[in-house]
Coordinates of C-alpha atoms and ligand atoms in Angstrom, one line a residue:
M16 CA -9.6 -21.6 -0.4
D17 CA -8.0 -23.6 -3.2
K18 CA -4.3 -23.3 -4.2
L19 CA -2.5 -23.9 -7.4
V20 CA 0.8 -25.9 -7.2
I21 CA 3.1 -25.2 -10.1
Y22 CA 6.4 -26.9 -11.0
G23 CA 8.0 -24.3 -13.2
G24 CA 10.7 -24.2 -15.9
K25 CA 8.9 -25.9 -18.7
P26 CA 8.4 -23.9 -22.0
L27 CA 4.7 -23.8 -23.0
R28 CA 4.2 -25.5 -26.4
G29 CA 1.2 -26.3 -28.5
K30 CA -2.3 -24.9 -29.3
V31 CA -4.9 -23.3 -27.1
R32 CA -8.4 -22.0 -27.9
I33 CA -9.3 -18.7 -26.4
S34 CA -12.8 -18.4 -24.7
G35 CA -15.4 -15.7 -24.9
A36 CA -14.7 -12.3 -23.3
K37 CA -15.5 -12.0 -19.6
N38 CA -16.1 -8.3 -19.6
A39 CA -18.2 -8.3 -22.8
S40 CA -20.3 -11.2 -21.5
L41 CA -21.0 -9.4 -18.2
A42 CA -22.2 -6.2 -19.9
I43 CA -24.3 -8.2 -22.4
L44 CA -25.9 -10.2 -19.6
C45 CA -26.9 -6.9 -18.0
A46 CA -28.2 -5.6 -21.4
S47 CA -30.2 -8.8 -21.9
I48 CA -32.7 -7.8 -19.1
M49 CA -34.0 -5.1 -21.5
A50 CA -34.8 -7.6 -24.2
G51 CA -38.5 -8.0 -25.1
E52 CA -38.0 -11.5 -26.6
P53 CA -35.7 -14.4 -25.8
V54 CA -31.9 -14.1 -26.4
L55 CA -29.4 -16.8 -27.2
L56 CA -25.8 -15.8 -26.3
E57 CA -22.9 -17.9 -27.6
N58 CA -19.2 -18.1 -26.7
V59 CA -19.9 -17.2 -23.1
P60 CA -17.1 -18.3 -20.7
D61 CA -18.2 -20.5 -17.8
I62 CA -16.3 -18.6 -15.1
S63 CA -17.3 -17.6 -11.6
D64 CA -18.0 -13.9 -12.5
V65 CA -20.5 -15.0 -15.2
R66 CA -22.1 -17.5 -12.8
V67 CA -22.6 -14.7 -10.2
M68 CA -24.1 -12.4 -12.8
I69 CA -26.5 -15.1 -13.9
E70 CA -27.6 -15.6 -10.3
I71 CA -28.1 -11.8 -10.0
I72 CA -30.3 -11.5 -13.0
R73 CA -32.2 -14.7 -12.0
H74 CA -33.1 -13.0 -8.7
I75 CA -34.6 -10.0 -10.6
G76 CA -36.8 -12.4 -12.6
A77 CA -34.8 -13.4 -15.7
E78 CA -34.9 -17.1 -16.8
V79 CA -31.4 -18.1 -17.7
T80 CA -30.4 -21.6 -18.9
W81 CA -27.1 -23.0 -20.2
E82 CA -27.3 -24.7 -23.5
G83 CA -24.1 -26.8 -23.9
D84 CA -20.9 -25.5 -22.5
S85 CA -20.9 -21.9 -23.7
S86 CA -24.4 -20.8 -24.8
L87 CA -27.0 -19.1 -22.6
R88 CA -30.7 -18.7 -23.3
I89 CA -32.1 -15.7 -21.5
I90 CA -35.7 -14.6 -21.1
A91 CA -35.9 -11.2 -19.5
P92 CA -38.5 -10.5 -16.8
S93 CA -41.5 -8.5 -17.9
K94 CA -41.8 -7.2 -14.4
L95 CA -39.2 -7.1 -11.7
A96 CA -39.2 -10.0 -9.2
G97 CA -36.9 -8.1 -6.8
D98 CA -33.8 -6.0 -6.5
P99 CA -30.3 -7.4 -7.3
P100 CA -29.3 -9.1 -4.0
C101 CA -26.7 -7.2 -2.1
E102 CA -24.5 -10.2 -1.2
L103 CA -24.1 -11.1 -4.9
V104 CA -23.7 -7.6 -6.1
K105 CA -20.9 -7.0 -3.7
K106 CA -19.0 -9.9 -5.2
L107 CA -18.9 -8.4 -8.7
R108 CA -18.0 -4.9 -9.7
A109 CA -19.7 -5.3 -13.1
S110 CA -23.1 -5.6 -11.3
N111 CA -23.1 -1.8 -11.4
L112 CA -23.9 -2.2 -15.1
L113 CA -27.5 -3.2 -14.1
L114 CA -28.3 0.3 -13.0
G115 CA -28.8 1.7 -16.5
P116 CA -30.8 -1.3 -17.9
L117 CA -33.1 -1.4 -14.8
L118 CA -33.8 2.3 -14.9
A119 CA -34.5 2.3 -18.6
R120 CA -36.7 -0.8 -18.7
F121 CA -38.4 -0.7 -15.3
G122 CA -38.2 3.0 -14.2
H123 CA -36.4 2.3 -11.0
A124 CA -33.3 0.6 -9.6
R125 CA -31.9 -0.2 -6.2
V126 CA -28.4 -1.6 -6.5
S127 CA -26.0 -1.9 -3.6
L128 CA -22.6 -0.3 -4.4
P129 CA -20.6 -3.1 -5.9
G130 CA -17.4 -4.8 -4.9
G131 CA -14.8 -6.4 -7.2
C132 CA -11.1 -6.7 -7.3
N133 CA -9.0 -4.7 -4.8
I134 CA -7.2 -2.6 -7.4
G135 CA -8.3 0.9 -6.5
V136 CA -11.1 3.2 -5.3
R137 CA -13.3 2.7 -8.3
P138 CA -15.9 5.5 -7.9
M139 CA -19.1 5.6 -9.9
D140 CA -19.5 9.4 -10.3
L141 CA -19.4 9.2 -14.1
H142 CA -22.1 6.6 -14.2
F143 CA -24.4 8.7 -11.9
K144 CA -23.7 11.9 -13.8
G145 CA -24.5 10.3 -17.1
L146 CA -27.7 8.6 -15.9
A147 CA -28.8 11.9 -14.2
G148 CA -28.1 13.6 -17.5
L149 CA -30.7 11.3 -19.0
G150 CA -33.2 12.5 -16.4
A151 CA -32.8 9.8 -13.7
G152 CA -32.8 10.8 -10.1
I153 CA -30.0 9.0 -8.3
D154 CA -29.7 8.9 -4.5
L155 CA -27.0 7.2 -2.5
H156 CA -27.8 6.0 0.9
G157 CA -27.0 3.0 3.2
G158 CA -24.5 1.6 0.6
Y159 CA -27.1 1.6 -2.1
A160 CA -27.6 3.6 -5.3
V161 CA -31.4 4.2 -5.7
G162 CA -32.5 5.5 -9.1
K163 CA -35.9 6.6 -10.5
S164 CA -36.5 7.6 -14.0
G165 CA -40.2 8.7 -14.2
P166 CA -42.0 7.0 -17.1
R167 CA -39.1 7.3 -19.4
L168 CA -35.5 8.6 -19.6
K169 CA -34.8 11.5 -22.0
G170 CA -32.0 11.6 -24.6
A171 CA -29.3 14.1 -23.9
R172 CA -25.8 15.3 -24.7
I173 CA -23.3 13.8 -22.2
Y174 CA -19.6 14.4 -21.9
L175 CA -17.5 11.9 -19.9
D176 CA -14.5 13.5 -18.0
F177 CA -12.7 10.2 -18.5
P178 CA -13.4 7.5 -21.0
S179 CA -14.7 5.0 -18.3
V180 CA -15.6 1.6 -19.7
G181 CA -18.4 0.9 -17.2
A182 CA -19.9 4.5 -17.4
T183 CA -19.9 4.3 -21.2
E184 CA -21.7 0.9 -21.1
N185 CA -24.2 1.9 -18.4
I186 CA -25.2 5.2 -20.1
M187 CA -25.3 3.6 -23.6
M188 CA -27.6 0.8 -22.4
A189 CA -30.0 3.3 -20.7
A190 CA -30.1 5.6 -23.6
C191 CA -31.4 2.8 -25.9
L192 CA -34.8 3.1 -24.3
A193 CA -34.8 6.9 -23.7
D194 CA -37.0 9.3 -25.6
G195 CA -35.0 11.0 -28.5
Q196 CA -31.3 11.2 -29.3
T197 CA -28.4 10.8 -26.9
V198 CA -24.9 11.9 -27.9
L199 CA -22.1 10.5 -25.6
E200 CA -18.8 12.2 -25.9
N201 CA -15.3 11.2 -24.8
V202 CA -16.5 7.6 -24.4
A203 CA -14.4 4.4 -24.0
K204 CA -13.4 2.6 -27.2
E205 CA -12.7 -0.8 -25.9
P206 CA -13.7 -3.8 -28.1
E207 CA -16.2 -4.8 -25.4
I208 CA -18.1 -1.5 -25.9
V209 CA -18.4 -2.3 -29.6
D210 CA -19.6 -5.9 -28.8
L211 CA -22.2 -4.5 -26.4
A212 CA -23.4 -2.0 -29.0
N213 CA -23.6 -4.8 -31.6
F214 CA -25.7 -6.9 -29.2
L215 CA -28.0 -3.9 -28.4
N216 CA -28.5 -3.3 -32.2
C217 CA -29.3 -7.0 -32.6
L218 CA -32.1 -6.4 -30.1
G219 CA -33.3 -3.5 -32.3
A220 CA -31.5 -0.6 -30.6
K221 CA -30.1 2.2 -32.7
V222 CA -26.5 2.7 -31.6
R223 CA -23.9 4.3 -33.9
G224 CA -20.2 5.1 -33.5
A225 CA -19.2 2.6 -30.8
G226 CA -15.4 2.2 -31.1
T227 CA -15.0 5.9 -31.7
D228 CA -14.9 8.9 -29.3
I229 CA -18.6 9.7 -29.9
I230 CA -21.6 7.3 -29.6
K231 CA -25.0 8.4 -30.9
I232 CA -28.1 6.6 -29.8
E233 CA -31.6 7.0 -31.1
G234 CA -34.0 5.8 -28.3
V235 CA -36.6 3.2 -29.3
S236 CA -39.8 2.4 -27.4
E237 CA -38.9 -1.2 -26.8
L238 CA -36.3 -3.8 -27.6
G239 CA -36.9 -7.2 -29.1
G240 CA -34.9 -10.5 -28.9
C241 CA -31.8 -11.9 -30.6
M242 CA -31.8 -15.4 -32.2
R243 CA -28.1 -15.8 -31.6
Y244 CA -25.3 -13.5 -30.7
A245 CA -21.7 -14.7 -30.3
V246 CA -19.6 -12.8 -27.7
I247 CA -16.1 -11.7 -28.9
P248 CA -13.0 -13.7 -27.8
D249 CA -11.4 -12.5 -24.6
R250 CA -8.4 -10.3 -25.5
I251 CA -7.1 -10.4 -21.9
E252 CA -7.2 -14.2 -21.7
A253 CA -5.4 -14.2 -25.1
G254 CA -2.9 -11.7 -23.8
T255 CA -2.3 -13.8 -20.7
F256 CA -1.4 -16.9 -22.8
M257 CA 0.7 -14.7 -25.1
V258 CA 2.7 -13.5 -22.2
A259 CA 2.9 -17.0 -20.6
A260 CA 4.3 -18.3 -23.9
A261 CA 6.9 -15.5 -24.0
A262 CA 7.7 -15.8 -20.3
T263 CA 8.4 -19.5 -20.5
R264 CA 10.4 -19.0 -23.7
G265 CA 8.0 -21.3 -25.4
Q266 CA 6.0 -21.4 -28.7
V267 CA 2.1 -21.3 -28.6
E268 CA -0.6 -21.0 -31.2
L269 CA -3.6 -19.2 -30.0
E270 CA -6.9 -19.9 -31.8
N271 CA -10.1 -17.7 -31.8
I272 CA -8.3 -14.4 -31.7
I273 CA -9.3 -11.0 -33.2
P274 CA -5.7 -9.8 -33.9
P275 CA -6.5 -6.0 -33.8
H276 CA -7.9 -6.4 -30.3
V277 CA -4.6 -7.8 -29.0
E278 CA -2.4 -5.4 -31.1
P279 CA -1.4 -3.3 -28.1
I280 CA -0.1 -6.5 -26.4
S281 CA 1.4 -7.9 -29.6
A282 CA 3.3 -4.7 -30.3
K283 CA 4.8 -4.5 -26.8
L284 CA 5.9 -8.2 -27.0
R285 CA 7.5 -7.5 -30.4
D286 CA 9.3 -4.6 -28.9
A287 CA 10.6 -7.0 -26.2
G288 CA 12.0 -9.3 -28.9
V289 CA 9.2 -11.9 -28.9
D290 CA 8.0 -13.2 -32.3
V291 CA 4.2 -12.7 -32.8
T292 CA 2.7 -13.7 -36.1
E293 CA -0.9 -13.5 -37.3
N294 CA -2.7 -15.9 -39.6
G295 CA -6.4 -15.2 -39.7
D296 CA -7.8 -15.7 -36.3
V297 CA -4.7 -17.6 -35.2
L298 CA -1.8 -15.9 -33.5
T299 CA 1.6 -17.6 -32.9
V300 CA 3.8 -16.4 -30.1
G301 CA 7.3 -17.7 -29.5
V302 CA 10.8 -16.7 -28.3
N303 CA 13.6 -17.5 -30.8
G304 CA 16.1 -14.8 -29.9
P305 CA 17.3 -12.5 -27.2
L306 CA 14.8 -10.5 -25.2
R307 CA 14.9 -6.8 -24.4
P308 CA 13.4 -4.7 -21.6
V309 CA 10.5 -2.4 -22.5
D310 CA 8.6 0.5 -21.0
I311 CA 4.8 0.3 -20.6
K312 CA 2.2 2.9 -19.8
T313 CA -1.3 1.6 -19.2
L314 CA -4.0 3.7 -21.0
P315 CA -7.6 3.4 -22.2
Y316 CA -7.9 1.3 -25.5
P317 CA -6.2 1.3 -27.9
G318 CA -3.4 1.9 -25.3
F319 CA -1.8 -0.9 -23.4
P320 CA -4.5 -2.5 -21.2
T321 CA -4.2 -2.2 -17.4
D322 CA -5.6 -5.8 -17.2
M323 CA -2.3 -7.0 -18.8
Q324 CA 0.1 -4.9 -16.6
S325 CA 0.7 -7.5 -13.9
Q326 CA 1.3 -10.4 -16.4
M327 CA 3.9 -8.2 -18.2
M328 CA 5.5 -7.3 -14.9
A329 CA 6.0 -11.0 -14.2
F330 CA 7.5 -11.6 -17.7
L331 CA 9.8 -8.6 -17.5
S332 CA 11.1 -9.7 -14.1
T333 CA 13.5 -12.1 -15.9
V334 CA 14.3 -10.0 -19.0
E335 CA 17.8 -8.6 -18.6
G336 CA 17.9 -4.8 -18.3
T337 CA 15.6 -2.2 -16.8
S338 CA 11.9 -2.0 -17.7
V339 CA 9.6 0.8 -16.4
I340 CA 5.9 0.4 -16.0
I341 CA 3.5 3.3 -15.4
E342 CA 0.0 2.4 -14.2
N343 CA -2.4 5.2 -15.2
I344 CA -5.8 3.6 -14.7
F345 CA -6.0 2.0 -11.2
E346 CA -3.9 3.3 -8.4
N347 CA -3.6 0.1 -6.4
R348 CA -2.4 -2.3 -9.1
F349 CA 1.2 -2.9 -8.0
Q350 CA 0.5 -5.2 -5.1
I351 CA 1.8 -8.0 -7.3
A352 CA 5.3 -6.5 -7.1
D353 CA 5.7 -7.7 -3.4
E354 CA 4.7 -11.2 -4.3
L355 CA 7.1 -11.3 -7.3
K356 CA 9.9 -10.0 -5.0
R357 CA 9.3 -13.0 -2.8
M358 CA 10.2 -15.1 -5.8
G359 CA 13.4 -13.2 -6.3
A360 CA 12.3 -10.4 -8.7
R361 CA 13.9 -6.9 -8.3
I362 CA 11.1 -4.4 -8.5
K363 CA 10.9 -0.9 -7.0
V364 CA 7.5 0.8 -6.8
E365 CA 7.1 4.5 -6.4
G366 CA 3.5 5.7 -6.7
R367 CA 2.2 4.9 -10.1
M368 CA 5.7 3.8 -11.4
A369 CA 7.4 0.4 -11.1
V370 CA 11.0 -0.1 -12.1
V371 CA 11.8 -3.8 -12.9
E372 CA 15.4 -4.9 -13.0
G373 CA 15.6 -8.3 -14.8
V374 CA 17.1 -11.2 -12.9
P375 CA 18.3 -14.4 -14.4
A376 CA 15.5 -16.5 -12.9
L377 CA 12.7 -16.5 -10.3
H378 CA 12.5 -19.2 -7.6
G379 CA 9.3 -20.9 -6.5
T380 CA 7.7 -20.1 -3.1
Q381 CA 4.3 -19.5 -1.6
V382 CA 2.5 -16.5 -3.0
R383 CA -0.9 -15.0 -2.8
A384 CA -3.2 -13.6 -5.5
T385 CA -4.4 -10.1 -4.6
D386 CA -6.7 -9.7 -7.6
L387 CA -7.7 -11.5 -10.8
R388 CA -4.9 -10.3 -13.0
A389 CA -2.3 -10.4 -10.3
G390 CA -3.3 -14.1 -9.8
A391 CA -2.7 -14.7 -13.5
A392 CA 0.6 -13.0 -13.3
L393 CA 1.6 -15.2 -10.3
V394 CA 0.7 -18.3 -12.4
I395 CA 3.0 -17.0 -15.1
A396 CA 5.7 -16.4 -12.6
G397 CA 5.3 -19.9 -11.2
L398 CA 5.5 -21.4 -14.8
M399 CA 8.8 -19.5 -15.2
A400 CA 10.3 -20.1 -11.8
R401 CA 12.7 -22.8 -10.7
G402 CA 11.1 -25.3 -8.3
R403 CA 7.6 -25.3 -6.8
T404 CA 5.3 -22.3 -6.5
V405 CA 2.1 -22.4 -4.5
V406 CA -0.4 -19.7 -5.5
S407 CA -3.2 -19.1 -2.9
N408 CA -6.4 -17.1 -3.2
T409 CA -7.2 -18.9 -6.5
C410 CA -10.8 -17.7 -6.2
Y411 CA -9.6 -14.5 -7.9
I412 CA -8.2 -16.4 -10.9
D413 CA -11.5 -18.4 -11.2
R414 CA -13.4 -15.2 -11.6
G415 CA -12.0 -14.6 -15.1
Y416 CA -10.2 -17.6 -16.7
H417 CA -12.1 -20.5 -18.2
Q418 CA -10.3 -23.8 -17.7
L419 CA -7.0 -22.1 -17.0
E420 CA -5.4 -25.2 -15.6
E421 CA -6.6 -27.6 -18.3
K422 CA -5.5 -25.2 -21.0
L423 CA -2.0 -24.7 -19.4
R424 CA -1.6 -28.5 -18.8
S425 CA -2.4 -29.1 -22.5
L426 CA 0.5 -26.8 -23.3
G427 CA 2.9 -28.9 -21.1
A428 CA 2.7 -27.0 -17.8
D429 CA 2.9 -28.9 -14.6
L430 CA 0.3 -27.5 -12.3
T431 CA -2.4 -29.0 -10.0
R432 CA -5.2 -27.6 -7.9
M433 CA -5.1 -28.3 -4.3
R434 CA -8.7 -28.2 -3.1
H435 CA -9.6 -26.5 0.2
G436 CA -9.1 -28.9 3.1
D437 CA -6.7 -31.1 1.2
G438 CA -3.4 -30.4 3.1
S439 CA -1.5 -33.3 1.6
L440 CA 0.5 -31.3 -0.8
L441 CA 1.9 -28.7 1.6
Ligands
UD1_1 C1 -13.5 -2.2 -16.8 C2 -13.1 -3.6 -16.8 C3 -11.8 -3.8 -16.1 C4 -10.7 -3.0 -16.7 C5 -11.2 -1.5 -16.8 C6 -10.2 -0.6 -17.5 C7 -15.3 -4.7 -16.8 C8 -16.3 -5.6 -16.0 N1 -14.2 -4.4 -16.1 O1 -13.7 -1.8 -15.4 O2 -11.5 -5.2 -16.3 O3 -9.6 -3.0 -15.9 O4 -12.5 -1.4 -17.4 O5 -10.0 -1.1 -18.8 O6 -15.5 -4.4 -17.9 N2 -13.7 6.0 -12.8 C9 -14.1 7.2 -12.2 N3 -15.4 7.4 -12.1 C10 -16.3 6.5 -12.6 C11 -15.9 5.4 -13.3 C12 -14.5 5.2 -13.4 O7 -13.3 8.0 -11.7 O8 -17.6 6.7 -12.4 C13 -12.2 5.8 -12.9 C14 -11.8 4.5 -12.2 O9 -11.6 4.8 -10.8 C15 -10.5 4.2 -12.9 C16 -10.8 4.6 -14.4 O10 -11.9 5.5 -14.3 O11 -9.4 4.9 -12.4 C17 -11.2 3.5 -15.3 O12 -12.3 2.8 -14.8 P1 -13.4 2.1 -15.8 O13 -12.9 2.3 -17.2 O14 -14.7 2.6 -15.4 O15 -13.2 0.6 -15.4 P2 -14.4 -0.4 -15.1 O16 -15.5 -0.2 -16.0 O17 -14.7 -0.4 -13.6

């Protein structure tokens, strides 16, 4: 597996353009298999999770072609060529989002229970309950979820016990082709949900209320195509660069930002003494004064995103004073603390709480990414640290960051990828 070799201690300076959102792209790719006409998606990040999802939908019969660096033309299958292949589905948690579209469009689905990052148990009970509420029969056996929906799903009133992003997306997509009205209550409000709803509406669906607690969907008999739809910018990629700028005590202009989407991150960085200023779709992040410790609780949007928790932990590890982080979404998301401790951080983890005592500096060593965002956090730690840091398991980072090394190098970072089999650098 590849490794990233980082020589730290250089403040990041300059401009960086943020790519399209990974999580919105993955959900929209799943929705695109319900389209009756061709779809052109723009601002799609060329990252390994997106490539795996493209392979999966090709297996079920979709024609997918890249047009340029970031646009995809998709022609959905009129009949299924096969089930999503187990070996690819296991690589990607978001492949569970095919269940709703397959059931709604083709009346049946057989999807192996997906994998993804090692950040917690990640059950699918809310997805199954919602789809069953729309009239689907869902059976679990042999590691597969097998669903049948008769000729059509039926609109229903569905309440989610927890505002799960994936369950909201799956049920919302399925309800678009159900008979009658669906009312989804206590849904997730993440910007990616709104983006998916906008895309579905572009196909001719009737989805209202995305971004609020209640989504109402009037089922339609079929969906059309979409001449062009641009995916929103990635708020987590943006947040990662914001935190990297702050952590290296640098000054970075981020382009292609929707500022309200990153407000939970901007607000927390401002609390910590970081300057964050907005100008249209450009955000400038810099450190010009003393930094302060902060407390963080991860919550569903518009709370602080769990996907930014690890990066903030890396940053706070060198902010003088005591910061407390509470992880409310995924129970296994503090594995990063052990790696940061190897770099000299002082962090105590107790259950869902981590207490971070700021130290003057981290020192470079060999560390291992345990999931996508932990990998990003270790890159940030390496950029801050004295000396050389080697981050292994970079495949996790490649899942979600488009041209991370190129972008960081353009901001003055000293990092290189050591390809698998090239032992010369170690
Ligand atoms: C999505 C994002 C992920 C992000 C997460 C929370 C994608 C591809 N991934 O993941 O990057 O970290 O939202 O913002 O969009 N849960 C249940 N039962 C279910 C579903 C979820 O108990 O049926 C629980 C989970 O275990 C977790 C919590 O709900 O504790 C949140 O999960 P969810 O919002 O569903 O996250 P994902 O959609 O998997």
